[in-house]
């Protein structure tokens, strides 16, 4: 390889496509299928259960109440939810992060600069 310089073209053998214009007859199609290396492996259509179907089945099983088990609705009602920040709180947090990272960066640069003698 000469870093992008053109090289000598090599001869290759390319097989032409095995095709024709028009459909194959039923007998030709059967012969081609029987001659295939994959014949006998993919003839049967298999409809397996998908992950979505498995999850739906599991959700239905869990939603059905089991006999002898009582649910506790009051425990769910007393559980505090996570509140979202107001726009002002979000702005304040963002500003604090920016100032903190900038200040931290300056401190680290100053310490490393003095330790390495670059200051």
PDB file of N, CA, C and O in Angstrom, residues 33-101:
ATOM      1  N   UNK A  33     -36.163 -25.635  -4.978  1.00  0.00           N
ATOM      2  CA  UNK A  33     -36.329 -25.760  -3.527  1.00  0.00           C
ATOM      3  C   UNK A  33     -35.684 -27.037  -2.994  1.00  0.00           C
ATOM      4  O   UNK A  33     -35.016 -27.027  -1.961  1.00  0.00           O
ATOM      5  N   UNK A  34     -35.871 -28.145  -3.698  1.00  0.00           N
ATOM      6  CA  UNK A  34     -35.309 -29.421  -3.243  1.00  0.00           C
ATOM      7  C   UNK A  34     -33.785 -29.437  -3.364  1.00  0.00           C
ATOM      8  O   UNK A  34     -33.116 -30.151  -2.616  1.00  0.00           O
ATOM      9  N   UNK A  35     -33.213 -28.662  -4.269  1.00  0.00           N
ATOM     10  CA  UNK A  35     -31.765 -28.608  -4.442  1.00  0.00           C
ATOM     11  C   UNK A  35     -31.089 -27.666  -3.448  1.00  0.00           C
ATOM     12  O   UNK A  35     -29.869 -27.685  -3.312  1.00  0.00           O
ATOM     13  N   UNK A  36     -31.855 -26.875  -2.725  1.00  0.00           N
ATOM     14  CA  UNK A  36     -31.299 -25.901  -1.788  1.00  0.00           C
ATOM     15  C   UNK A  36     -30.632 -26.587  -0.603  1.00  0.00           C
ATOM     16  O   UNK A  36     -31.074 -27.639  -0.138  1.00  0.00           O
ATOM     17  N   UNK A  37     -29.554 -25.998  -0.110  1.00  0.00           N
ATOM     18  CA  UNK A  37     -28.868 -26.523   1.073  1.00  0.00           C
ATOM     19  C   UNK A  37     -29.733 -26.401   2.325  1.00  0.00           C
ATOM     20  O   UNK A  37     -29.541 -27.124   3.300  1.00  0.00           O
ATOM     21  N   UNK A  38     -30.669 -25.472   2.323  1.00  0.00           N
ATOM     22  CA  UNK A  38     -31.514 -25.240   3.489  1.00  0.00           C
ATOM     23  C   UNK A  38     -32.833 -25.995   3.425  1.00  0.00           C
ATOM     24  O   UNK A  38     -33.700 -25.820   4.280  1.00  0.00           O
ATOM     25  N   UNK A  39     -32.986 -26.856   2.414  1.00  0.00           N
ATOM     26  CA  UNK A  39     -34.228 -27.613   2.283  1.00  0.00           C
ATOM     27  C   UNK A  39     -34.356 -28.564   3.475  1.00  0.00           C
ATOM     28  O   UNK A  39     -33.409 -29.236   3.863  1.00  0.00           O
ATOM     29  N   UNK A  40     -35.518 -28.585   4.074  1.00  0.00           N
ATOM     30  CA  UNK A  40     -35.764 -29.432   5.226  1.00  0.00           C
ATOM     31  C   UNK A  40     -35.646 -28.681   6.539  1.00  0.00           C
ATOM     32  O   UNK A  40     -35.987 -29.205   7.593  1.00  0.00           O
ATOM     33  N   UNK A  41     -35.144 -27.473   6.503  1.00  0.00           N
ATOM     34  CA  UNK A  41     -34.952 -26.723   7.746  1.00  0.00           C
ATOM     35  C   UNK A  41     -36.032 -25.665   7.959  1.00  0.00           C
ATOM     36  O   UNK A  41     -36.432 -25.417   9.087  1.00  0.00           O
ATOM     37  N   UNK A  42     -36.491 -25.019   6.906  1.00  0.00           N
ATOM     38  CA  UNK A  42     -37.396 -23.874   7.057  1.00  0.00           C
ATOM     39  C   UNK A  42     -38.759 -24.079   6.392  1.00  0.00           C
ATOM     40  O   UNK A  42     -39.435 -23.116   6.073  1.00  0.00           O
ATOM     41  N   UNK A  43     -39.183 -25.299   6.190  1.00  0.00           N
ATOM     42  CA  UNK A  43     -40.487 -25.518   5.556  1.00  0.00           C
ATOM     43  C   UNK A  43     -41.653 -25.243   6.501  1.00  0.00           C
ATOM     44  O   UNK A  43     -42.678 -24.729   6.093  1.00  0.00           O
ATOM     45  N   UNK A  44     -41.486 -25.629   7.758  1.00  0.00           N
ATOM     46  CA  UNK A  44     -42.582 -25.478   8.718  1.00  0.00           C
ATOM     47  C   UNK A  44     -42.644 -24.047   9.241  1.00  0.00           C
ATOM     48  O   UNK A  44     -41.638 -23.492   9.655  1.00  0.00           O
ATOM     49  N   UNK A  45     -43.844 -23.479   9.238  1.00  0.00           N
ATOM     50  CA  UNK A  45     -44.044 -22.142   9.815  1.00  0.00           C
ATOM     51  C   UNK A  45     -44.223 -22.304  11.319  1.00  0.00           C
ATOM     52  O   UNK A  45     -45.043 -23.099  11.781  1.00  0.00           O
ATOM     53  N   UNK A  46     -43.435 -21.589  12.083  1.00  0.00           N
ATOM     54  CA  UNK A  46     -43.486 -21.670  13.545  1.00  0.00           C
ATOM     55  C   UNK A  46     -43.899 -20.306  14.078  1.00  0.00           C
ATOM     56  O   UNK A  46     -43.258 -19.302  13.793  1.00  0.00           O
ATOM     57  N   UNK A  47     -44.993 -20.286  14.841  1.00  0.00           N
ATOM     58  CA  UNK A  47     -45.462 -19.041  15.440  1.00  0.00           C
ATOM     59  C   UNK A  47     -45.186 -19.112  16.934  1.00  0.00           C
ATOM     60  O   UNK A  47     -46.004 -19.583  17.712  1.00  0.00           O
ATOM     61  N   UNK A  48     -44.013 -18.644  17.321  1.00  0.00           N
ATOM     62  CA  UNK A  48     -43.632 -18.678  18.733  1.00  0.00           C
ATOM     63  C   UNK A  48     -44.267 -17.516  19.475  1.00  0.00           C
ATOM     64  O   UNK A  48     -44.640 -16.511  18.889  1.00  0.00           O
ATOM     65  N   UNK A  49     -44.327 -17.664  20.796  1.00  0.00           N
ATOM     66  CA  UNK A  49     -44.889 -16.615  21.634  1.00  0.00           C
ATOM     67  C   UNK A  49     -43.871 -15.473  21.741  1.00  0.00           C
ATOM     68  O   UNK A  49     -42.720 -15.684  22.081  1.00  0.00           O
ATOM     69  N   UNK A  50     -44.309 -14.264  21.406  1.00  0.00           N
ATOM     70  CA  UNK A  50     -43.407 -13.115  21.429  1.00  0.00           C
ATOM     71  C   UNK A  50     -43.226 -12.609  22.851  1.00  0.00           C
ATOM     72  O   UNK A  50     -43.980 -12.951  23.763  1.00  0.00           O
ATOM     73  N   UNK A  51     -42.208 -11.782  23.048  1.00  0.00           N
ATOM     74  CA  UNK A  51     -41.955 -11.190  24.357  1.00  0.00           C
ATOM     75  C   UNK A  51     -43.140 -10.328  24.787  1.00  0.00           C
ATOM     76  O   UNK A  51     -43.518 -10.310  25.963  1.00  0.00           O
ATOM     77  N   UNK A  52     -43.754  -9.630  23.835  1.00  0.00           N
ATOM     78  CA  UNK A  52     -44.914  -8.795  24.141  1.00  0.00           C
ATOM     79  C   UNK A  52     -46.049  -9.656  24.680  1.00  0.00           C
ATOM     80  O   UNK A  52     -46.679  -9.306  25.683  1.00  0.00           O
ATOM     81  N   UNK A  53     -46.290 -10.792  24.031  1.00  0.00           N
ATOM     82  CA  UNK A  53     -47.357 -11.679  24.485  1.00  0.00           C
ATOM     83  C   UNK A  53     -47.062 -12.241  25.867  1.00  0.00           C
ATOM     84  O   UNK A  53     -47.961 -12.351  26.714  1.00  0.00           O
ATOM     85  N   UNK A  54     -45.790 -12.579  26.122  1.00  0.00           N
ATOM     86  CA  UNK A  54     -45.418 -13.090  27.445  1.00  0.00           C
ATOM     87  C   UNK A  54     -45.644 -12.038  28.525  1.00  0.00           C
ATOM     88  O   UNK A  54     -46.135 -12.345  29.617  1.00  0.00           O
ATOM     89  N   UNK A  55     -45.262 -10.791  28.238  1.00  0.00           N
ATOM     90  CA  UNK A  55     -45.443  -9.716  29.218  1.00  0.00           C
ATOM     91  C   UNK A  55     -46.916  -9.425  29.465  1.00  0.00           C
ATOM     92  O   UNK A  55     -47.321  -9.147  30.596  1.00  0.00           O
ATOM     93  N   UNK A  56     -47.724  -9.469  28.397  1.00  0.00           N
ATOM     94  CA  UNK A  56     -49.162  -9.253  28.565  1.00  0.00           C
ATOM     95  C   UNK A  56     -49.763 -10.340  29.441  1.00  0.00           C
ATOM     96  O   UNK A  56     -50.588 -10.062  30.322  1.00  0.00           O
ATOM     97  N   UNK A  57     -49.353 -11.584  29.216  1.00  0.00           N
ATOM     98  CA  UNK A  57     -49.863 -12.703  30.011  1.00  0.00           C
ATOM     99  C   UNK A  57     -49.464 -12.534  31.473  1.00  0.00           C
ATOM    100  O   UNK A  57     -50.270 -12.719  32.377  1.00  0.00           O
ATOM    101  N   UNK A  58     -48.211 -12.136  31.733  1.00  0.00           N
ATOM    102  CA  UNK A  58     -47.729 -11.941  33.093  1.00  0.00           C
ATOM    103  C   UNK A  58     -48.483 -10.802  33.778  1.00  0.00           C
ATOM    104  O   UNK A  58     -48.827 -10.892  34.950  1.00  0.00           O
ATOM    105  N   UNK A  59     -48.762  -9.730  33.034  1.00  0.00           N
ATOM    106  CA  UNK A  59     -49.504  -8.602  33.604  1.00  0.00           C
ATOM    107  C   UNK A  59     -50.920  -9.012  33.970  1.00  0.00           C
ATOM    108  O   UNK A  59     -51.447  -8.600  35.015  1.00  0.00           O
ATOM    109  N   UNK A  60     -51.549  -9.818  33.124  1.00  0.00           N
ATOM    110  CA  UNK A  60     -52.902 -10.290  33.432  1.00  0.00           C
ATOM    111  C   UNK A  60     -52.895 -11.188  34.663  1.00  0.00           C
ATOM    112  O   UNK A  60     -53.789 -11.102  35.503  1.00  0.00           O
ATOM    113  N   UNK A  61     -51.889 -12.046  34.774  1.00  0.00           N
ATOM    114  CA  UNK A  61     -51.805 -12.931  35.935  1.00  0.00           C
ATOM    115  C   UNK A  61     -51.603 -12.134  37.222  1.00  0.00           C
ATOM    116  O   UNK A  61     -52.141 -12.478  38.263  1.00  0.00           O
ATOM    117  N   UNK A  62     -50.805 -11.077  37.140  1.00  0.00           N
ATOM    118  CA  UNK A  62     -50.544 -10.265  38.333  1.00  0.00           C
ATOM    119  C   UNK A  62     -51.742  -9.402  38.705  1.00  0.00           C
ATOM    120  O   UNK A  62     -51.925  -9.059  39.869  1.00  0.00           O
ATOM    121  N   UNK A  63     -52.548  -9.019  37.716  1.00  0.00           N
ATOM    122  CA  UNK A  63     -53.691  -8.153  38.005  1.00  0.00           C
ATOM    123  C   UNK A  63     -54.838  -8.922  38.652  1.00  0.00           C
ATOM    124  O   UNK A  63     -55.663  -8.332  39.339  1.00  0.00           O
ATOM    125  N   UNK A  64     -54.879 -10.212  38.430  1.00  0.00           N
ATOM    126  CA  UNK A  64     -55.917 -11.029  39.055  1.00  0.00           C
ATOM    127  C   UNK A  64     -55.548 -11.220  40.518  1.00  0.00           C
ATOM    128  O   UNK A  64     -54.445 -11.649  40.839  1.00  0.00           O
ATOM    129  N   UNK A  65     -56.471 -10.855  41.407  1.00  0.00           N
ATOM    130  CA  UNK A  65     -56.178 -10.992  42.839  1.00  0.00           C
ATOM    131  C   UNK A  65     -56.184 -12.463  43.224  1.00  0.00           C
ATOM    132  O   UNK A  65     -57.061 -13.224  42.832  1.00  0.00           O
ATOM    133  N   UNK A  66     -55.198 -12.850  43.996  1.00  0.00           N
ATOM    134  CA  UNK A  66     -55.094 -14.230  44.446  1.00  0.00           C
ATOM    135  C   UNK A  66     -55.960 -14.403  45.692  1.00  0.00           C
ATOM    136  O   UNK A  66     -56.017 -13.523  46.539  1.00  0.00           O
ATOM    137  N   UNK A  67     -56.646 -15.547  45.830  1.00  0.00           N
ATOM    138  CA  UNK A  67     -57.506 -15.764  47.008  1.00  0.00           C
ATOM    139  C   UNK A  67     -56.677 -15.840  48.284  1.00  0.00           C
ATOM    140  O   UNK A  67     -55.591 -16.394  48.312  1.00  0.00           O
ATOM    141  N   UNK A  68     -57.205 -15.233  49.348  1.00  0.00           N
ATOM    142  CA  UNK A  68     -56.542 -15.252  50.648  1.00  0.00           C
ATOM    143  C   UNK A  68     -55.564 -14.108  50.856  1.00  0.00           C
ATOM    144  O   UNK A  68     -55.020 -13.950  51.920  1.00  0.00           O
ATOM    145  N   UNK A  69     -55.311 -13.295  49.830  1.00  0.00           N
ATOM    146  CA  UNK A  69     -54.382 -12.179  49.959  1.00  0.00           C
ATOM    147  C   UNK A  69     -55.184 -10.888  49.893  1.00  0.00           C
ATOM    148  O   UNK A  69     -55.915 -10.659  48.948  1.00  0.00           O
ATOM    149  N   UNK A  70     -55.065 -10.087  50.940  1.00  0.00           N
ATOM    150  CA  UNK A  70     -55.800  -8.829  50.988  1.00  0.00           C
ATOM    151  C   UNK A  70     -54.876  -7.688  50.582  1.00  0.00           C
ATOM    152  O   UNK A  70     -53.733  -7.620  51.004  1.00  0.00           O
ATOM    153  N   UNK A  71     -55.387  -6.790  49.773  1.00  0.00           N
ATOM    154  CA  UNK A  71     -54.593  -5.623  49.390  1.00  0.00           C
ATOM    155  C   UNK A  71     -54.749  -4.542  50.434  1.00  0.00           C
ATOM    156  O   UNK A  71     -55.737  -4.480  51.142  1.00  0.00           O
ATOM    157  N   UNK A  72     -53.754  -3.659  50.545  1.00  0.00           N
ATOM    158  CA  UNK A  72     -53.774  -2.579  51.527  1.00  0.00           C
ATOM    159  C   UNK A  72     -53.809  -1.246  50.793  1.00  0.00           C
ATOM    160  O   UNK A  72     -52.766  -0.668  50.508  1.00  0.00           O
ATOM    161  N   UNK A  73     -55.006  -0.725  50.490  1.00  0.00           N
ATOM    162  CA  UNK A  73     -55.082   0.536  49.750  1.00  0.00           C
ATOM    163  C   UNK A  73     -54.592   1.725  50.559  1.00  0.00           C
ATOM    164  O   UNK A  73     -54.110   2.689  50.013  1.00  0.00           O
ATOM    165  N   UNK A  74     -54.692   1.668  51.906  1.00  0.00           N
ATOM    166  CA  UNK A  74     -54.260   2.810  52.703  1.00  0.00           C
ATOM    167  C   UNK A  74     -52.749   2.990  52.663  1.00  0.00           C
ATOM    168  O   UNK A  74     -52.248   4.096  52.805  1.00  0.00           O
ATOM    169  N   UNK A  75     -51.992   1.916  52.470  1.00  0.00           N
ATOM    170  CA  UNK A  75     -50.537   2.036  52.389  1.00  0.00           C
ATOM    171  C   UNK A  75     -50.143   2.777  51.112  1.00  0.00           C
ATOM    172  O   UNK A  75     -49.214   3.562  51.100  1.00  0.00           O
ATOM    173  N   UNK A  76     -50.867   2.527  50.046  1.00  0.00           N
ATOM    174  CA  UNK A  76     -50.580   3.204  48.784  1.00  0.00           C
ATOM    175  C   UNK A  76     -50.981   4.675  48.843  1.00  0.00           C
ATOM    176  O   UNK A  76     -50.336   5.525  48.249  1.00  0.00           O
ATOM    177  N   UNK A  77     -52.051   4.972  49.572  1.00  0.00           N
ATOM    178  CA  UNK A  77     -52.547   6.346  49.636  1.00  0.00           C
ATOM    179  C   UNK A  77     -51.604   7.237  50.438  1.00  0.00           C
ATOM    180  O   UNK A  77     -51.482   8.426  50.161  1.00  0.00           O
ATOM    181  N   UNK A  78     -50.925   6.679  51.462  1.00  0.00           N
ATOM    182  CA  UNK A  78     -50.046   7.480  52.304  1.00  0.00           C
ATOM    183  C   UNK A  78     -48.644   7.641  51.735  1.00  0.00           C
ATOM    184  O   UNK A  78     -47.844   8.380  52.296  1.00  0.00           O
ATOM    185  N   UNK A  79     -48.316   6.922  50.686  1.00  0.00           N
ATOM    186  CA  UNK A  79     -46.978   6.992  50.116  1.00  0.00           C
ATOM    187  C   UNK A  79     -46.789   8.326  49.395  1.00  0.00           C
ATOM    188  O   UNK A  79     -47.535   8.657  48.486  1.00  0.00           O
ATOM    189  N   UNK A  80     -45.789   9.114  49.801  1.00  0.00           N
ATOM    190  CA  UNK A  80     -45.617  10.423  49.171  1.00  0.00           C
ATOM    191  C   UNK A  80     -45.053  10.281  47.756  1.00  0.00           C
ATOM    192  O   UNK A  80     -44.190   9.449  47.500  1.00  0.00           O
ATOM    193  N   UNK A  81     -45.562  11.103  46.859  1.00  0.00           N
ATOM    194  CA  UNK A  81     -45.066  11.097  45.489  1.00  0.00           C
ATOM    195  C   UNK A  81     -43.935  12.090  45.322  1.00  0.00           C
ATOM    196  O   UNK A  81     -43.724  12.969  46.157  1.00  0.00           O
ATOM    197  N   UNK A  82     -43.193  11.973  44.270  1.00  0.00           N
ATOM    198  CA  UNK A  82     -42.092  12.895  44.011  1.00  0.00           C
ATOM    199  C   UNK A  82     -42.653  14.120  43.316  1.00  0.00           C
ATOM    200  O   UNK A  82     -43.295  14.029  42.280  1.00  0.00           O
ATOM    201  N   UNK A  83     -42.376  15.287  43.882  1.00  0.00           N
ATOM    202  CA  UNK A  83     -42.883  16.512  43.274  1.00  0.00           C
ATOM    203  C   UNK A  83     -41.863  17.031  42.264  1.00  0.00           C
ATOM    204  O   UNK A  83     -40.665  16.797  42.395  1.00  0.00           O
ATOM    205  N   UNK A  84     -42.339  17.749  41.295  1.00  0.00           N
ATOM    206  CA  UNK A  84     -41.448  18.311  40.286  1.00  0.00           C
ATOM    207  C   UNK A  84     -41.002  19.700  40.721  1.00  0.00           C
ATOM    208  O   UNK A  84     -41.692  20.389  41.471  1.00  0.00           O
ATOM    209  N   UNK A  85     -39.833  20.103  40.264  1.00  0.00           N
ATOM    210  CA  UNK A  85     -39.301  21.411  40.610  1.00  0.00           C
ATOM    211  C   UNK A  85     -40.002  22.495  39.800  1.00  0.00           C
ATOM    212  O   UNK A  85     -40.408  22.278  38.662  1.00  0.00           O
ATOM    213  N   UNK A  86     -40.106  23.670  40.403  1.00  0.00           N
ATOM    214  CA  UNK A  86     -40.635  24.806  39.659  1.00  0.00           C
ATOM    215  C   UNK A  86     -39.544  25.305  38.719  1.00  0.00           C
ATOM    216  O   UNK A  86     -38.387  24.885  38.792  1.00  0.00           O
ATOM    217  N   UNK A  87     -39.897  26.223  37.826  1.00  0.00           N
ATOM    218  CA  UNK A  87     -38.928  26.741  36.866  1.00  0.00           C
ATOM    219  C   UNK A  87     -37.802  27.486  37.587  1.00  0.00           C
ATOM    220  O   UNK A  87     -36.634  27.366  37.230  1.00  0.00           O
ATOM    221  N   UNK A  88     -38.134  28.216  38.634  1.00  0.00           N
ATOM    222  CA  UNK A  88     -37.124  28.959  39.395  1.00  0.00           C
ATOM    223  C   UNK A  88     -36.161  28.002  40.098  1.00  0.00           C
ATOM    224  O   UNK A  88     -34.947  28.222  40.089  1.00  0.00           O
ATOM    225  N   UNK A  89     -36.698  26.937  40.689  1.00  0.00           N
ATOM    226  CA  UNK A  89     -35.839  25.952  41.350  1.00  0.00           C
ATOM    227  C   UNK A  89     -34.920  25.258  40.346  1.00  0.00           C
ATOM    228  O   UNK A  89     -33.737  25.054  40.619  1.00  0.00           O
ATOM    229  N   UNK A  90     -35.439  24.925  39.190  1.00  0.00           N
ATOM    230  CA  UNK A  90     -34.623  24.294  38.147  1.00  0.00           C
ATOM    231  C   UNK A  90     -33.509  25.228  37.695  1.00  0.00           C
ATOM    232  O   UNK A  90     -32.361  24.808  37.515  1.00  0.00           O
ATOM    233  N   UNK A  91     -33.832  26.514  37.511  1.00  0.00           N
ATOM    234  CA  UNK A  91     -32.830  27.497  37.098  1.00  0.00           C
ATOM    235  C   UNK A  91     -31.750  27.646  38.168  1.00  0.00           C
ATOM    236  O   UNK A  91     -30.564  27.702  37.867  1.00  0.00           O
ATOM    237  N   UNK A  92     -32.171  27.680  39.430  1.00  0.00           N
ATOM    238  CA  UNK A  92     -31.216  27.833  40.527  1.00  0.00           C
ATOM    239  C   UNK A  92     -30.286  26.622  40.604  1.00  0.00           C
ATOM    240  O   UNK A  92     -29.070  26.770  40.781  1.00  0.00           O
ATOM    241  N   UNK A  93     -30.820  25.427  40.447  1.00  0.00           N
ATOM    242  CA  UNK A  93     -29.992  24.224  40.480  1.00  0.00           C
ATOM    243  C   UNK A  93     -28.997  24.219  39.329  1.00  0.00           C
ATOM    244  O   UNK A  93     -27.828  23.881  39.495  1.00  0.00           O
ATOM    245  N   UNK A  94     -29.457  24.586  38.143  1.00  0.00           N
ATOM    246  CA  UNK A  94     -28.595  24.616  36.963  1.00  0.00           C
ATOM    247  C   UNK A  94     -27.459  25.617  37.141  1.00  0.00           C
ATOM    248  O   UNK A  94     -26.299  25.340  36.832  1.00  0.00           O
ATOM    249  N   UNK A  95     -27.795  26.789  37.657  1.00  0.00           N
ATOM    250  CA  UNK A  95     -26.780  27.823  37.892  1.00  0.00           C
ATOM    251  C   UNK A  95     -25.781  27.353  38.941  1.00  0.00           C
ATOM    252  O   UNK A  95     -24.567  27.550  38.791  1.00  0.00           O
ATOM    253  N   UNK A  96     -26.254  26.748  40.009  1.00  0.00           N
ATOM    254  CA  UNK A  96     -25.365  26.262  41.074  1.00  0.00           C
ATOM    255  C   UNK A  96     -24.409  25.209  40.530  1.00  0.00           C
ATOM    256  O   UNK A  96     -23.221  25.194  40.861  1.00  0.00           O
ATOM    257  N   UNK A  97     -24.902  24.310  39.676  1.00  0.00           N
ATOM    258  CA  UNK A  97     -24.028  23.299  39.074  1.00  0.00           C
ATOM    259  C   UNK A  97     -22.952  23.947  38.219  1.00  0.00           C
ATOM    260  O   UNK A  97     -21.790  23.553  38.259  1.00  0.00           O
ATOM    261  N   UNK A  98     -23.343  24.915  37.392  1.00  0.00           N
ATOM    262  CA  UNK A  98     -22.386  25.572  36.503  1.00  0.00           C
ATOM    263  C   UNK A  98     -21.306  26.299  37.297  1.00  0.00           C
ATOM    264  O   UNK A  98     -20.117  26.192  36.997  1.00  0.00           O
ATOM    265  N   UNK A  99     -21.715  27.040  38.330  1.00  0.00           N
ATOM    266  CA  UNK A  99     -20.750  27.770  39.157  1.00  0.00           C
ATOM    267  C   UNK A  99     -19.850  26.788  39.901  1.00  0.00           C
ATOM    268  O   UNK A  99     -18.633  26.962  39.965  1.00  0.00           O
ATOM    269  N   UNK A 100     -20.438  25.738  40.446  1.00  0.00           N
ATOM    270  CA  UNK A 100     -19.664  24.745  41.188  1.00  0.00           C
ATOM    271  C   UNK A 100     -18.648  24.041  40.315  1.00  0.00           C
ATOM    272  O   UNK A 100     -17.493  23.860  40.709  1.00  0.00           O
ATOM    273  N   UNK A 101     -19.042  23.665  39.092  1.00  0.00           N
ATOM    274  CA  UNK A 101     -18.082  22.967  38.225  1.00  0.00           C
ATOM    275  C   UNK A 101     -16.986  23.923  37.757  1.00  0.00           C
ATOM    276  O   UNK A 101     -15.823  23.546  37.650  1.00  0.00           O
TER     277      UNK A 101
END
